[in-house]
Amino acid sequence: MITTADIGNMLFSHCKQLQMCDVYQKGNVPLGKVEKERIVVCAKSLSEDTEWEKCYVEVNYLVPDRDEQGNENLIRLEEVERVLKEHFTSQVLEFKNNWCLISWESIEKLRDNGLNSAYINMRVVVERLNI
């Protein structure tokens, strides 16, 4: 059996392997404006089909604005998107004796004015054979 907490922890560890910035999970994120790059992992609901359990996880890579006027660091955002796409290409991960297939389903650049940052939002799907 696997839980959303297990999946969140697994992707948290997987993101830490990038060694690009600090990594946080939803519920444990520093408050206030983004001063340096960070990854935030948000595990969503877990659904169960006959053969597969499936969970969607939002992986957000936040990049602070270049200046106080809110100009985004577009070059860095492009670099981050390429790294994330490569890092989350379909692969099998093991966590607590559970073998899971992870792959990214969608990716986009978004903006959060309150945090003074733009970010790459990647929707990752995690599937586990339900046997």
mmCIF file with all atom_site columns, N, CA and C in Angstrom, residues 31-78:
data_model
loop_
_atom_site.group_PDB
_atom_site.id
_atom_site.type_symbol
_atom_site.label_atom_id
_atom_site.label_alt_id
_atom_site.label_comp_id
_atom_site.label_asym_id
_atom_site.label_entity_id
_atom_site.label_seq_id
_atom_site.pdbx_PDB_ins_code
_atom_site.Cartn_x
_atom_site.Cartn_y
_atom_site.Cartn_z
_atom_site.occupancy
_atom_site.B_iso_or_equiv
_atom_site.pdbx_formal_charge
_atom_site.auth_seq_id
_atom_site.auth_comp_id
_atom_site.auth_asym_id
_atom_site.auth_atom_id
_atom_site.pdbx_PDB_model_num
ATOM 1   N N  . LEU A 1 31 ? 7.256  31.471 4.187   1.00 0.00 ? 31 LEU A N  1
ATOM 2   C CA . LEU A 1 31 ? 6.320  32.523 3.812   1.00 0.00 ? 31 LEU A CA 1
ATOM 3   C C  . LEU A 1 31 ? 7.077  33.730 3.268   1.00 0.00 ? 31 LEU A C  1
ATOM 4   N N  . GLY A 1 32 ? 6.376  34.566 2.540   1.00 0.00 ? 32 GLY A N  1
ATOM 5   C CA . GLY A 1 32 ? 6.958  35.805 2.038   1.00 0.00 ? 32 GLY A CA 1
ATOM 6   C C  . GLY A 1 32 ? 7.462  35.684 0.617   1.00 0.00 ? 32 GLY A C  1
ATOM 7   N N  . LYS A 1 33 ? 8.039  36.780 0.151   1.00 0.00 ? 33 LYS A N  1
ATOM 8   C CA . LYS A 1 33 ? 8.541  36.853 -1.214  1.00 0.00 ? 33 LYS A CA 1
ATOM 9   C C  . LYS A 1 33 ? 9.658  35.842 -1.434  1.00 0.00 ? 33 LYS A C  1
ATOM 10  N N  . VAL A 1 34 ? 9.738  35.366 -2.658  1.00 0.00 ? 34 VAL A N  1
ATOM 11  C CA . VAL A 1 34 ? 10.776 34.415 -3.031  1.00 0.00 ? 34 VAL A CA 1
ATOM 12  C C  . VAL A 1 34 ? 12.076 35.186 -3.264  1.00 0.00 ? 34 VAL A C  1
ATOM 13  N N  . GLU A 1 35 ? 13.079 34.888 -2.461  1.00 0.00 ? 35 GLU A N  1
ATOM 14  C CA . GLU A 1 35 ? 14.377 35.553 -2.574  1.00 0.00 ? 35 GLU A CA 1
ATOM 15  C C  . GLU A 1 35 ? 15.381 34.720 -3.376  1.00 0.00 ? 35 GLU A C  1
ATOM 16  N N  . LYS A 1 36 ? 15.207 33.398 -3.339  1.00 0.00 ? 36 LYS A N  1
ATOM 17  C CA . LYS A 1 36 ? 16.082 32.509 -4.097  1.00 0.00 ? 36 LYS A CA 1
ATOM 18  C C  . LYS A 1 36 ? 15.244 31.364 -4.647  1.00 0.00 ? 36 LYS A C  1
ATOM 19  N N  . GLU A 1 37 ? 15.782 30.665 -5.617  1.00 0.00 ? 37 GLU A N  1
ATOM 20  C CA . GLU A 1 37 ? 15.044 29.589 -6.280  1.00 0.00 ? 37 GLU A CA 1
ATOM 21  C C  . GLU A 1 37 ? 14.658 28.509 -5.280  1.00 0.00 ? 37 GLU A C  1
ATOM 22  N N  . ARG A 1 38 ? 13.493 27.893 -5.552  1.00 0.00 ? 38 ARG A N  1
ATOM 23  C CA . ARG A 1 38 ? 13.032 26.791 -4.704  1.00 0.00 ? 38 ARG A CA 1
ATOM 24  C C  . ARG A 1 38 ? 12.098 25.893 -5.499  1.00 0.00 ? 38 ARG A C  1
ATOM 25  N N  . ILE A 1 39 ? 11.994 24.654 -5.047  1.00 0.00 ? 39 ILE A N  1
ATOM 26  C CA . ILE A 1 39 ? 11.033 23.702 -5.594  1.00 0.00 ? 39 ILE A CA 1
ATOM 27  C C  . ILE A 1 39 ? 10.014 23.408 -4.501  1.00 0.00 ? 39 ILE A C  1
ATOM 28  N N  . VAL A 1 40 ? 8.737  23.381 -4.890  1.00 0.00 ? 40 VAL A N  1
ATOM 29  C CA . VAL A 1 40 ? 7.666  23.015 -3.967  1.00 0.00 ? 40 VAL A CA 1
ATOM 30  C C  . VAL A 1 40 ? 6.925  21.822 -4.575  1.00 0.00 ? 40 VAL A C  1
ATOM 31  N N  . VAL A 1 41 ? 6.810  20.746 -3.797  1.00 0.00 ? 41 VAL A N  1
ATOM 32  C CA . VAL A 1 41 ? 6.146  19.511 -4.221  1.00 0.00 ? 41 VAL A CA 1
ATOM 33  C C  . VAL A 1 41 ? 4.792  19.432 -3.531  1.00 0.00 ? 41 VAL A C  1
ATOM 34  N N  . CYS A 1 42 ? 3.723  19.270 -4.317  1.00 0.00 ? 42 CYS A N  1
ATOM 35  C CA . CYS A 1 42 ? 2.355  19.211 -3.782  1.00 0.00 ? 42 CYS A CA 1
ATOM 36  C C  . CYS A 1 42 ? 1.673  17.939 -4.285  1.00 0.00 ? 42 CYS A C  1
ATOM 37  N N  . ALA A 1 43 ? 1.630  16.899 -3.456  1.00 0.00 ? 43 ALA A N  1
ATOM 38  C CA . ALA A 1 43 ? 0.943  15.660 -3.833  1.00 0.00 ? 43 ALA A CA 1
ATOM 39  C C  . ALA A 1 43 ? -0.560 15.884 -3.755  1.00 0.00 ? 43 ALA A C  1
ATOM 40  N N  . LYS A 1 44 ? -1.275 15.421 -4.767  1.00 0.00 ? 44 LYS A N  1
ATOM 41  C CA . LYS A 1 44 ? -2.731 15.575 -4.835  1.00 0.00 ? 44 LYS A CA 1
ATOM 42  C C  . LYS A 1 44 ? -3.395 14.253 -4.431  1.00 0.00 ? 44 LYS A C  1
ATOM 43  N N  . SER A 1 45 ? -4.641 14.084 -4.807  1.00 0.00 ? 45 SER A N  1
ATOM 44  C CA . SER A 1 45 ? -5.380 12.886 -4.395  1.00 0.00 ? 45 SER A CA 1
ATOM 45  C C  . SER A 1 45 ? -4.877 11.639 -5.128  1.00 0.00 ? 45 SER A C  1
ATOM 46  N N  . LEU A 1 46 ? -5.077 10.514 -4.483  1.00 0.00 ? 46 LEU A N  1
ATOM 47  C CA . LEU A 1 46 ? -4.678 9.210  -4.997  1.00 0.00 ? 46 LEU A CA 1
ATOM 48  C C  . LEU A 1 46 ? -5.936 8.481  -5.429  1.00 0.00 ? 46 LEU A C  1
ATOM 49  N N  . SER A 1 47 ? -5.942 7.949  -6.653  1.00 0.00 ? 47 SER A N  1
ATOM 50  C CA . SER A 1 47 ? -7.102 7.193  -7.126  1.00 0.00 ? 47 SER A CA 1
ATOM 51  C C  . SER A 1 47 ? -6.681 5.760  -7.412  1.00 0.00 ? 47 SER A C  1
ATOM 52  N N  . GLU A 1 48 ? -7.637 4.868  -7.291  1.00 0.00 ? 48 GLU A N  1
ATOM 53  C CA . GLU A 1 48 ? -7.342 3.449  -7.462  1.00 0.00 ? 48 GLU A CA 1
ATOM 54  C C  . GLU A 1 48 ? -8.254 2.862  -8.529  1.00 0.00 ? 48 GLU A C  1
ATOM 55  N N  . ASP A 1 49 ? -7.634 2.297  -9.542  1.00 0.00 ? 49 ASP A N  1
ATOM 56  C CA . ASP A 1 49 ? -8.364 1.528  -10.533 1.00 0.00 ? 49 ASP A CA 1
ATOM 57  C C  . ASP A 1 49 ? -8.150 0.058  -10.199 1.00 0.00 ? 49 ASP A C  1
ATOM 58  N N  . THR A 1 50 ? -8.646 -0.806 -11.026 1.00 0.00 ? 50 THR A N  1
ATOM 59  C CA . THR A 1 50 ? -8.509 -2.230 -10.781 1.00 0.00 ? 50 THR A CA 1
ATOM 60  C C  . THR A 1 50 ? -7.041 -2.655 -10.783 1.00 0.00 ? 50 THR A C  1
ATOM 61  N N  . GLU A 1 51 ? -6.288 -2.145 -11.753 1.00 0.00 ? 51 GLU A N  1
ATOM 62  C CA . GLU A 1 51 ? -4.900 -2.580 -11.885 1.00 0.00 ? 51 GLU A CA 1
ATOM 63  C C  . GLU A 1 51 ? -3.876 -1.569 -11.395 1.00 0.00 ? 51 GLU A C  1
ATOM 64  N N  . TRP A 1 52 ? -4.199 -0.280 -11.409 1.00 0.00 ? 52 TRP A N  1
ATOM 65  C CA . TRP A 1 52 ? -3.225 0.760  -11.109 1.00 0.00 ? 52 TRP A CA 1
ATOM 66  C C  . TRP A 1 52 ? -3.742 1.746  -10.075 1.00 0.00 ? 52 TRP A C  1
ATOM 67  N N  . GLU A 1 53 ? -2.840 2.192  -9.205  1.00 0.00 ? 53 GLU A N  1
ATOM 68  C CA . GLU A 1 53 ? -3.096 3.357  -8.368  1.00 0.00 ? 53 GLU A CA 1
ATOM 69  C C  . GLU A 1 53 ? -2.418 4.527  -9.073  1.00 0.00 ? 53 GLU A C  1
ATOM 70  N N  . LYS A 1 54 ? -3.066 5.684  -9.064  1.00 0.00 ? 54 LYS A N  1
ATOM 71  C CA . LYS A 1 54 ? -2.531 6.831  -9.774  1.00 0.00 ? 54 LYS A CA 1
ATOM 72  C C  . LYS A 1 54 ? -2.638 8.067  -8.889  1.00 0.00 ? 54 LYS A C  1
ATOM 73  N N  . CYS A 1 55 ? -1.577 8.867  -8.880  1.00 0.00 ? 55 CYS A N  1
ATOM 74  C CA . CYS A 1 55 ? -1.557 10.108 -8.109  1.00 0.00 ? 55 CYS A CA 1
ATOM 75  C C  . CYS A 1 55 ? -0.923 11.203 -8.956  1.00 0.00 ? 55 CYS A C  1
ATOM 76  N N  . TYR A 1 56 ? -1.527 12.376 -8.907  1.00 0.00 ? 56 TYR A N  1
ATOM 77  C CA . TYR A 1 56 ? -0.948 13.528 -9.590  1.00 0.00 ? 56 TYR A CA 1
ATOM 78  C C  . TYR A 1 56 ? -0.226 14.391 -8.566  1.00 0.00 ? 56 TYR A C  1
ATOM 79  N N  . VAL A 1 57 ? 0.920  14.903 -8.966  1.00 0.00 ? 57 VAL A N  1
ATOM 80  C CA . VAL A 1 57 ? 1.743  15.727 -8.089  1.00 0.00 ? 57 VAL A CA 1
ATOM 81  C C  . VAL A 1 57 ? 2.133  16.989 -8.861  1.00 0.00 ? 57 VAL A C  1
ATOM 82  N N  . GLU A 1 58 ? 1.950  18.139 -8.220  1.00 0.00 ? 58 GLU A N  1
ATOM 83  C CA . GLU A 1 58 ? 2.397  19.393 -8.807  1.00 0.00 ? 58 GLU A CA 1
ATOM 84  C C  . GLU A 1 58 ? 3.819  19.653 -8.316  1.00 0.00 ? 58 GLU A C  1
ATOM 85  N N  . VAL A 1 59 ? 4.748  19.815 -9.244  1.00 0.00 ? 59 VAL A N  1
ATOM 86  C CA . VAL A 1 59 ? 6.120  20.185 -8.916  1.00 0.00 ? 59 VAL A CA 1
ATOM 87  C C  . VAL A 1 59 ? 6.321  21.592 -9.457  1.00 0.00 ? 59 VAL A C  1
ATOM 88  N N  . ASN A 1 60 ? 6.518  22.546 -8.558  1.00 0.00 ? 60 ASN A N  1
ATOM 89  C CA . ASN A 1 60 ? 6.659  23.949 -8.935  1.00 0.00 ? 60 ASN A CA 1
ATOM 90  C C  . ASN A 1 60 ? 8.072  24.420 -8.646  1.00 0.00 ? 60 ASN A C  1
ATOM 91  N N  . TYR A 1 61 ? 8.744  24.923 -9.676  1.00 0.00 ? 61 TYR A N  1
ATOM 92  C CA . TYR A 1 61 ? 10.088 25.460 -9.531  1.00 0.00 ? 61 TYR A CA 1
ATOM 93  C C  . TYR A 1 61 ? 9.980  26.975 -9.629  1.00 0.00 ? 61 TYR A C  1
ATOM 94  N N  . LEU A 1 62 ? 10.156 27.659 -8.498  1.00 0.00 ? 62 LEU A N  1
ATOM 95  C CA . LEU A 1 62 ? 10.002 29.101 -8.435  1.00 0.00 ? 62 LEU A CA 1
ATOM 96  C C  . LEU A 1 62 ? 11.331 29.805 -8.680  1.00 0.00 ? 62 LEU A C  1
ATOM 97  N N  . VAL A 1 63 ? 11.287 30.827 -9.511  1.00 0.00 ? 63 VAL A N  1
ATOM 98  C CA . VAL A 1 63 ? 12.456 31.633 -9.843  1.00 0.00 ? 63 VAL A CA 1
ATOM 99  C C  . VAL A 1 63 ? 12.125 33.083 -9.512  1.00 0.00 ? 63 VAL A C  1
ATOM 100 N N  . PRO A 1 64 ? 12.880 33.730 -8.613  1.00 0.00 ? 64 PRO A N  1
ATOM 101 C CA . PRO A 1 64 ? 12.568 35.116 -8.251  1.00 0.00 ? 64 PRO A CA 1
ATOM 102 C C  . PRO A 1 64 ? 12.707 36.063 -9.441  1.00 0.00 ? 64 PRO A C  1
ATOM 103 N N  . ASP A 1 65 ? 11.944 37.159 -9.376  1.00 0.00 ? 65 ASP A N  1
ATOM 104 C CA . ASP A 1 65 ? 12.034 38.182 -10.410 1.00 0.00 ? 65 ASP A CA 1
ATOM 105 C C  . ASP A 1 65 ? 13.438 38.771 -10.450 1.00 0.00 ? 65 ASP A C  1
ATOM 106 N N  . ARG A 1 66 ? 13.804 39.308 -11.610 1.00 0.00 ? 66 ARG A N  1
ATOM 107 C CA . ARG A 1 66 ? 15.124 39.931 -11.776 1.00 0.00 ? 66 ARG A CA 1
ATOM 108 C C  . ARG A 1 66 ? 15.228 41.264 -11.057 1.00 0.00 ? 66 ARG A C  1
ATOM 109 N N  . ASP A 1 67 ? 14.076 41.946 -10.895 1.00 0.00 ? 67 ASP A N  1
ATOM 110 C CA . ASP A 1 67 ? 14.105 43.272 -10.284 1.00 0.00 ? 67 ASP A CA 1
ATOM 111 C C  . ASP A 1 67 ? 12.765 43.569 -9.612  1.00 0.00 ? 67 ASP A C  1
ATOM 112 N N  . GLU A 1 68 ? 12.675 44.722 -8.984  1.00 0.00 ? 68 GLU A N  1
ATOM 113 C CA . GLU A 1 68 ? 11.464 45.127 -8.257  1.00 0.00 ? 68 GLU A CA 1
ATOM 114 C C  . GLU A 1 68 ? 10.288 45.440 -9.178  1.00 0.00 ? 68 GLU A C  1
ATOM 115 N N  . GLN A 1 69 ? 10.528 45.648 -10.462 1.00 0.00 ? 69 GLN A N  1
ATOM 116 C CA . GLN A 1 69 ? 9.458  45.937 -11.405 1.00 0.00 ? 69 GLN A CA 1
ATOM 117 C C  . GLN A 1 69 ? 8.715  44.679 -11.849 1.00 0.00 ? 69 GLN A C  1
ATOM 118 N N  . GLY A 1 70 ? 9.150  43.527 -11.401 1.00 0.00 ? 70 GLY A N  1
ATOM 119 C CA . GLY A 1 70 ? 8.476  42.274 -11.735 1.00 0.00 ? 70 GLY A CA 1
ATOM 120 C C  . GLY A 1 70 ? 8.926  41.661 -13.041 1.00 0.00 ? 70 GLY A C  1
ATOM 121 N N  . ASN A 1 71 ? 10.093 42.036 -13.521 1.00 0.00 ? 71 ASN A N  1
ATOM 122 C CA . ASN A 1 71 ? 10.622 41.431 -14.742 1.00 0.00 ? 71 ASN A CA 1
ATOM 123 C C  . ASN A 1 71 ? 11.094 40.017 -14.436 1.00 0.00 ? 71 ASN A C  1
ATOM 124 N N  . GLU A 1 72 ? 10.551 39.075 -15.181 1.00 0.00 ? 72 GLU A N  1
ATOM 125 C CA . GLU A 1 72 ? 10.875 37.665 -14.959 1.00 0.00 ? 72 GLU A CA 1
ATOM 126 C C  . GLU A 1 72 ? 12.229 37.317 -15.561 1.00 0.00 ? 72 GLU A C  1
ATOM 127 N N  . ASN A 1 73 ? 12.885 36.364 -14.959 1.00 0.00 ? 73 ASN A N  1
ATOM 128 C CA . ASN A 1 73 ? 14.153 35.858 -15.465 1.00 0.00 ? 73 ASN A CA 1
ATOM 129 C C  . ASN A 1 73 ? 13.843 34.764 -16.495 1.00 0.00 ? 73 ASN A C  1
ATOM 130 N N  . LEU A 1 74 ? 13.485 35.193 -17.703 1.00 0.00 ? 74 LEU A N  1
ATOM 131 C CA . LEU A 1 74 ? 13.010 34.267 -18.733 1.00 0.00 ? 74 LEU A CA 1
ATOM 132 C C  . LEU A 1 74 ? 14.072 33.260 -19.164 1.00 0.00 ? 74 LEU A C  1
ATOM 133 N N  . ILE A 1 75 ? 15.314 33.680 -19.188 1.00 0.00 ? 75 ILE A N  1
ATOM 134 C CA . ILE A 1 75 ? 16.383 32.756 -19.580 1.00 0.00 ? 75 ILE A CA 1
ATOM 135 C C  . ILE A 1 75 ? 16.501 31.636 -18.556 1.00 0.00 ? 75 ILE A C  1
ATOM 136 N N  . ARG A 1 76 ? 16.471 31.970 -17.278 1.00 0.00 ? 76 ARG A N  1
ATOM 137 C CA . ARG A 1 76 ? 16.566 30.949 -16.228 1.00 0.00 ? 76 ARG A CA 1
ATOM 138 C C  . ARG A 1 76 ? 15.337 30.051 -16.243 1.00 0.00 ? 76 ARG A C  1
ATOM 139 N N  . LEU A 1 77 ? 14.157 30.609 -16.452 1.00 0.00 ? 77 LEU A N  1
ATOM 140 C CA . LEU A 1 77 ? 12.938 29.804 -16.506 1.00 0.00 ? 77 LEU A CA 1
ATOM 141 C C  . LEU A 1 77 ? 13.004 28.784 -17.642 1.00 0.00 ? 77 LEU A C  1
ATOM 142 N N  . GLU A 1 78 ? 13.560 29.177 -18.774 1.00 0.00 ? 78 GLU A N  1
ATOM 143 C CA . GLU A 1 78 ? 13.722 28.246 -19.892 1.00 0.00 ? 78 GLU A CA 1
ATOM 144 C C  . GLU A 1 78 ? 14.684 27.116 -19.518 1.00 0.00 ? 78 GLU A C  1
#
